[in-house]
C-alpha positions as a printed Julia matrix, in Angstrom:
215×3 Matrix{Float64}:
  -6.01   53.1   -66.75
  -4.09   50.52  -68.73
  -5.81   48.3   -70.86
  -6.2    44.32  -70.16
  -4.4    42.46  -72.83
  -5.51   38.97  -74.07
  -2.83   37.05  -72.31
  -3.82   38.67  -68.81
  -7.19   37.31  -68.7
  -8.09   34.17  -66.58
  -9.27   30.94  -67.39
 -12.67   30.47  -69.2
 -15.38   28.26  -68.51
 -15.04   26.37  -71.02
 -11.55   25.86  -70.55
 -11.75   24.38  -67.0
 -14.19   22.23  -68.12
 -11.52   21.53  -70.77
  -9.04   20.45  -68.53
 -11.04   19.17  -66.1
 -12.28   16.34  -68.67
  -8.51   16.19  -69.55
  -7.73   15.19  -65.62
 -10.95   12.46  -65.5
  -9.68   10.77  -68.69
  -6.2    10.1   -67.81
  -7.45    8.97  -64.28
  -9.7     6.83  -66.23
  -6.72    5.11  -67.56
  -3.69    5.37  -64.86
  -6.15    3.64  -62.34
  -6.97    0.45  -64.31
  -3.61    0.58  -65.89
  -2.3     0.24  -62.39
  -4.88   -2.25  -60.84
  -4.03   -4.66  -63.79
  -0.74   -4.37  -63.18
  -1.05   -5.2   -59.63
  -2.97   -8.05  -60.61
  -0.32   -9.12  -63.05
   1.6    -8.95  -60.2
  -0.2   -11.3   -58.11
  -0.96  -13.68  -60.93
   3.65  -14.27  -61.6
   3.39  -14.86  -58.38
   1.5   -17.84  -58.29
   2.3   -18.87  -61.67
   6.4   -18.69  -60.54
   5.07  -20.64  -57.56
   3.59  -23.34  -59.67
   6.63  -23.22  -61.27
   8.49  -24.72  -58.26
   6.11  -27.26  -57.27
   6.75  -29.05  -60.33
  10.58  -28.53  -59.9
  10.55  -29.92  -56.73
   8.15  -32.87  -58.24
  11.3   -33.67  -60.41
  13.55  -32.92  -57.96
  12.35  -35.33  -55.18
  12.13  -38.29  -58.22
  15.93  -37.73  -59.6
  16.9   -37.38  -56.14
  15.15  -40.26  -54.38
  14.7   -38.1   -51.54
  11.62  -36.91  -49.84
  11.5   -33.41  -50.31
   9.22  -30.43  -48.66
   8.01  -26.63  -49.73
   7.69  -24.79  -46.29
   5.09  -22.39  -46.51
   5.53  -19.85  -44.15
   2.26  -17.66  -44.45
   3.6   -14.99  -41.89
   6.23  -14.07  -43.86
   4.97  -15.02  -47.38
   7.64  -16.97  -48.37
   8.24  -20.44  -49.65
  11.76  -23.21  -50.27
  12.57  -26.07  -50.69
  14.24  -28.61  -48.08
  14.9   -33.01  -48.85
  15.41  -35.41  -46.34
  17.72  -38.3   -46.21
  16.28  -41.67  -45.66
  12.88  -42.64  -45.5
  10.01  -40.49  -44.73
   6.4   -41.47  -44.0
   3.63  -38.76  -43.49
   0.67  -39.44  -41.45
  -2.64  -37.46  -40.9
  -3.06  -36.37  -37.23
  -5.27  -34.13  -35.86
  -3.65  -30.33  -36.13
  -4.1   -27.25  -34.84
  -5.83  -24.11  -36.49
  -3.08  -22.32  -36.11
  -1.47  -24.3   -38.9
   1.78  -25.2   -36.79
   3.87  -28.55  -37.89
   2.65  -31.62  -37.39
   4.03  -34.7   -39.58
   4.76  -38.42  -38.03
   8.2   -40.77  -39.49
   7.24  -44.04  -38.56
  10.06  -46.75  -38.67
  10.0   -50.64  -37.1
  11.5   -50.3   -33.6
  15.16  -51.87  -33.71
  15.21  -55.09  -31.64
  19.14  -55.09  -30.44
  21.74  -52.84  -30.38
  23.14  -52.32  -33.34
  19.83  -51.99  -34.77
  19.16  -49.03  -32.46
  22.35  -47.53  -33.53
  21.37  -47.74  -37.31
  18.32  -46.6   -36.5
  20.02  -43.62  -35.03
  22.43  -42.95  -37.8
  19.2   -43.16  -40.35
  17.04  -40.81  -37.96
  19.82  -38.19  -38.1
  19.72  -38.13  -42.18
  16.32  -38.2   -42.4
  16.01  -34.39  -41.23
  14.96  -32.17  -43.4
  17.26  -29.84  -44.59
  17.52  -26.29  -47.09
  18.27  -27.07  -50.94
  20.43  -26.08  -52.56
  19.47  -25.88  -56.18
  19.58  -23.25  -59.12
  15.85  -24.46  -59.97
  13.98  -23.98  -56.6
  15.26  -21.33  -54.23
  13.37  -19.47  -51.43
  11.18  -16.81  -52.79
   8.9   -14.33  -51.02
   5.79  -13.18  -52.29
   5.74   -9.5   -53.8
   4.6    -6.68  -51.74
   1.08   -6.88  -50.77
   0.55  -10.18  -52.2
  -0.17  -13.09  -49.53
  -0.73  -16.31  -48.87
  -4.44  -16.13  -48.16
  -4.66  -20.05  -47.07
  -2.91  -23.35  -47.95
  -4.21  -27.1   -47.87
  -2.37  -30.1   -48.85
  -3.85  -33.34  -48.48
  -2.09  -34.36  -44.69
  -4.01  -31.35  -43.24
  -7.54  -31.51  -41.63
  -8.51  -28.05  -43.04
  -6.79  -24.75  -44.96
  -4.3   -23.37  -43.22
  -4.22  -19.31  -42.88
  -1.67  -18.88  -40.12
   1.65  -20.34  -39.15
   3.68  -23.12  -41.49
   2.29  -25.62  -43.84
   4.03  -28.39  -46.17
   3.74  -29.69  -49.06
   5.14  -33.22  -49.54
   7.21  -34.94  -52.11
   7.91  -38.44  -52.4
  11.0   -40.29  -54.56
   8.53  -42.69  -56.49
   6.72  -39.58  -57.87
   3.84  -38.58  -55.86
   3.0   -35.47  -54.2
   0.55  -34.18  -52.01
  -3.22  -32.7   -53.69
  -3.4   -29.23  -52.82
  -5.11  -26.0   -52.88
  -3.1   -22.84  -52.1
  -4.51  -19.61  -52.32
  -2.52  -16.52  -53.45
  -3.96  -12.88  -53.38
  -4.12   -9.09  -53.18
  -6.46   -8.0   -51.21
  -9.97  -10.08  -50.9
 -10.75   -9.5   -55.01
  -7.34  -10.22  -56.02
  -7.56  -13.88  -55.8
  -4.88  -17.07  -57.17
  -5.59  -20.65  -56.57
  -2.93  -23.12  -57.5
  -3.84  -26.32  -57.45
  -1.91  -29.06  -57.82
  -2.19  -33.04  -58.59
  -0.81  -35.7   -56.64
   0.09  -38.27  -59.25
   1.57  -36.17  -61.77
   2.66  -33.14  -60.03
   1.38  -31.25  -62.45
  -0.1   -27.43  -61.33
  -3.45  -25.52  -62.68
  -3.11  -21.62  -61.92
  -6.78  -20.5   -61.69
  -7.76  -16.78  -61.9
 -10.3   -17.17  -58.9
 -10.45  -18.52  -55.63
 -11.35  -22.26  -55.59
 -12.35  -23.86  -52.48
 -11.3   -27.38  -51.32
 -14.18  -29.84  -52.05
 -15.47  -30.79  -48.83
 -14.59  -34.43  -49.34
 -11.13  -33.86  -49.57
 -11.34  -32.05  -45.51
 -11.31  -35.0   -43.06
 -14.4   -34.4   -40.51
C-alpha cells in the first residue's frame, strides 16, 4: 500500500478557516469600495448638474433670452432650450403628473399690423434646443434618477413627466429643489437661488419648505 505524501493530503481546519477569513475581509472592502463609488457616482451627477444651472444663469443674461432646462424625469435627462422674444411665466394650477404648463402673456394687438407683429414675435418666442459647448443634454448615469423636481412656478414636486426650470435675461431664475438619487438612501438635493443663480449640492434629501408650495 503506497504511502500518503505531504502534498496529497487535504485541506486543514485551520486552513479553511484561513481562507475563509481571507474571503470575509476582501468582501469587507470590495462592497464599500463599490457602494462609495456608486455614490460618487450619484453625487457628479448632481454636482455636473449644478454645473449647468449656473451656465444657463449666464447664458440667459449674455443672451437676453429667456432660456429653459427641460427635465424629463422618465428618461433622466436634462438641456437647455432659449426663446426669442419675451417670455412671461405664470403659476396655474398643474397636474400631478408633472406635464407642461407655462402661460406668455402679451397686450392683444388692436389693428392689423399689430396682429401681424404679434404673430411674427409669437413665432420667435418658441423655445428652441441650444446649441452651446457649455450646456448640452446630459442623461443621468445608470441607476441614478431624478427622484422629484420643484421650481418655484409649480404647485408641488414633480416625480413624473417634464418640469422647467426658468431663466430670465435680467438675471433671475427660478428657486428650486431637485432631487437626485440611487436608490431611496442614495440621496442629492440641488438647490438653487433665484437672484443669483447660484447652486448648493447637499449630501441629503432636503424637502421644499412648505411655504414655498402654494395651497
Amino acid at each position: 500500500m503506497r504511502a500518503r505524501r505531504p502534498n496529497d493530503r487535504g485541506f486543514t481546519l485551520l486552513e479553511l478557516l484561513i481562507v475563509s477569513g481571507l474571503v470575509i475581509a476582501i468582501a469587507l472592502v470590495v462592497v464599500p469600495s463599490a457602494q462609495s463609488a456608486l455614490g460618487l457616482q450619484t453625487r457628479e451627477a448632481a454636482s455636473k448638474m449644478a454645473a449647468a444651472i449656473r451656465a444657463m444663469y449666464g447664458e440667459s443674461v449674455l443672451s437676453g433670452r429667456t432660456c429653459r432646462l427641460v427635465f424629463d424625469l422618465e428618461e433622466g435627462a436634462y438641456w437647455p432650450e432659449c426663446a426669442e422674444g419675451r417670455v412671461r411665466i405664470v403659476q396655474m394650477e398643474e397636474s400631478r403628473r408633472g406635464q407642461r404648463y407655462e402661460a406668455e402673456r402679451r397686450d392683444r394687438a388692436r389693428n392689423d399690423l399689430q396682429a401681424q407683429a404679434m404673430q411674427e414675435i409669437e413665432a420667435k418666442s418658441s423655445f428652441s434646443a441650444l446649441e452651446s459647448r457649455m450646456v448640452r443634454r446630459q442623461e443621468l448615469p445608470e441607476g441614478v434618477r431624478f427622484a422629484s423636481v420643484w421650481t418655484h412656478h409649480q404647485p408641488e414636486p414633480y416625480t413624473a413627466g417634464t418640469a422647467f426650470l426658468y431663466f430670465f435675461p435680467h438675471g433671475e431664475t427660478e428657486r428650486a429643489y431637485i432631487h437626485v438619487a440611487r436608490g431611496d438612501d442614495d440621496v442629492y438635493t440641488v438647490v438653487v437661488d433665484p437672484v443669483t443663480g447660484r447652486t448648493r449640492v447637499l449630501g441629503e434629501r432636503i424637502e421644499v419648505p412648505r411655504e414655498e408650495l402654494r395651497r
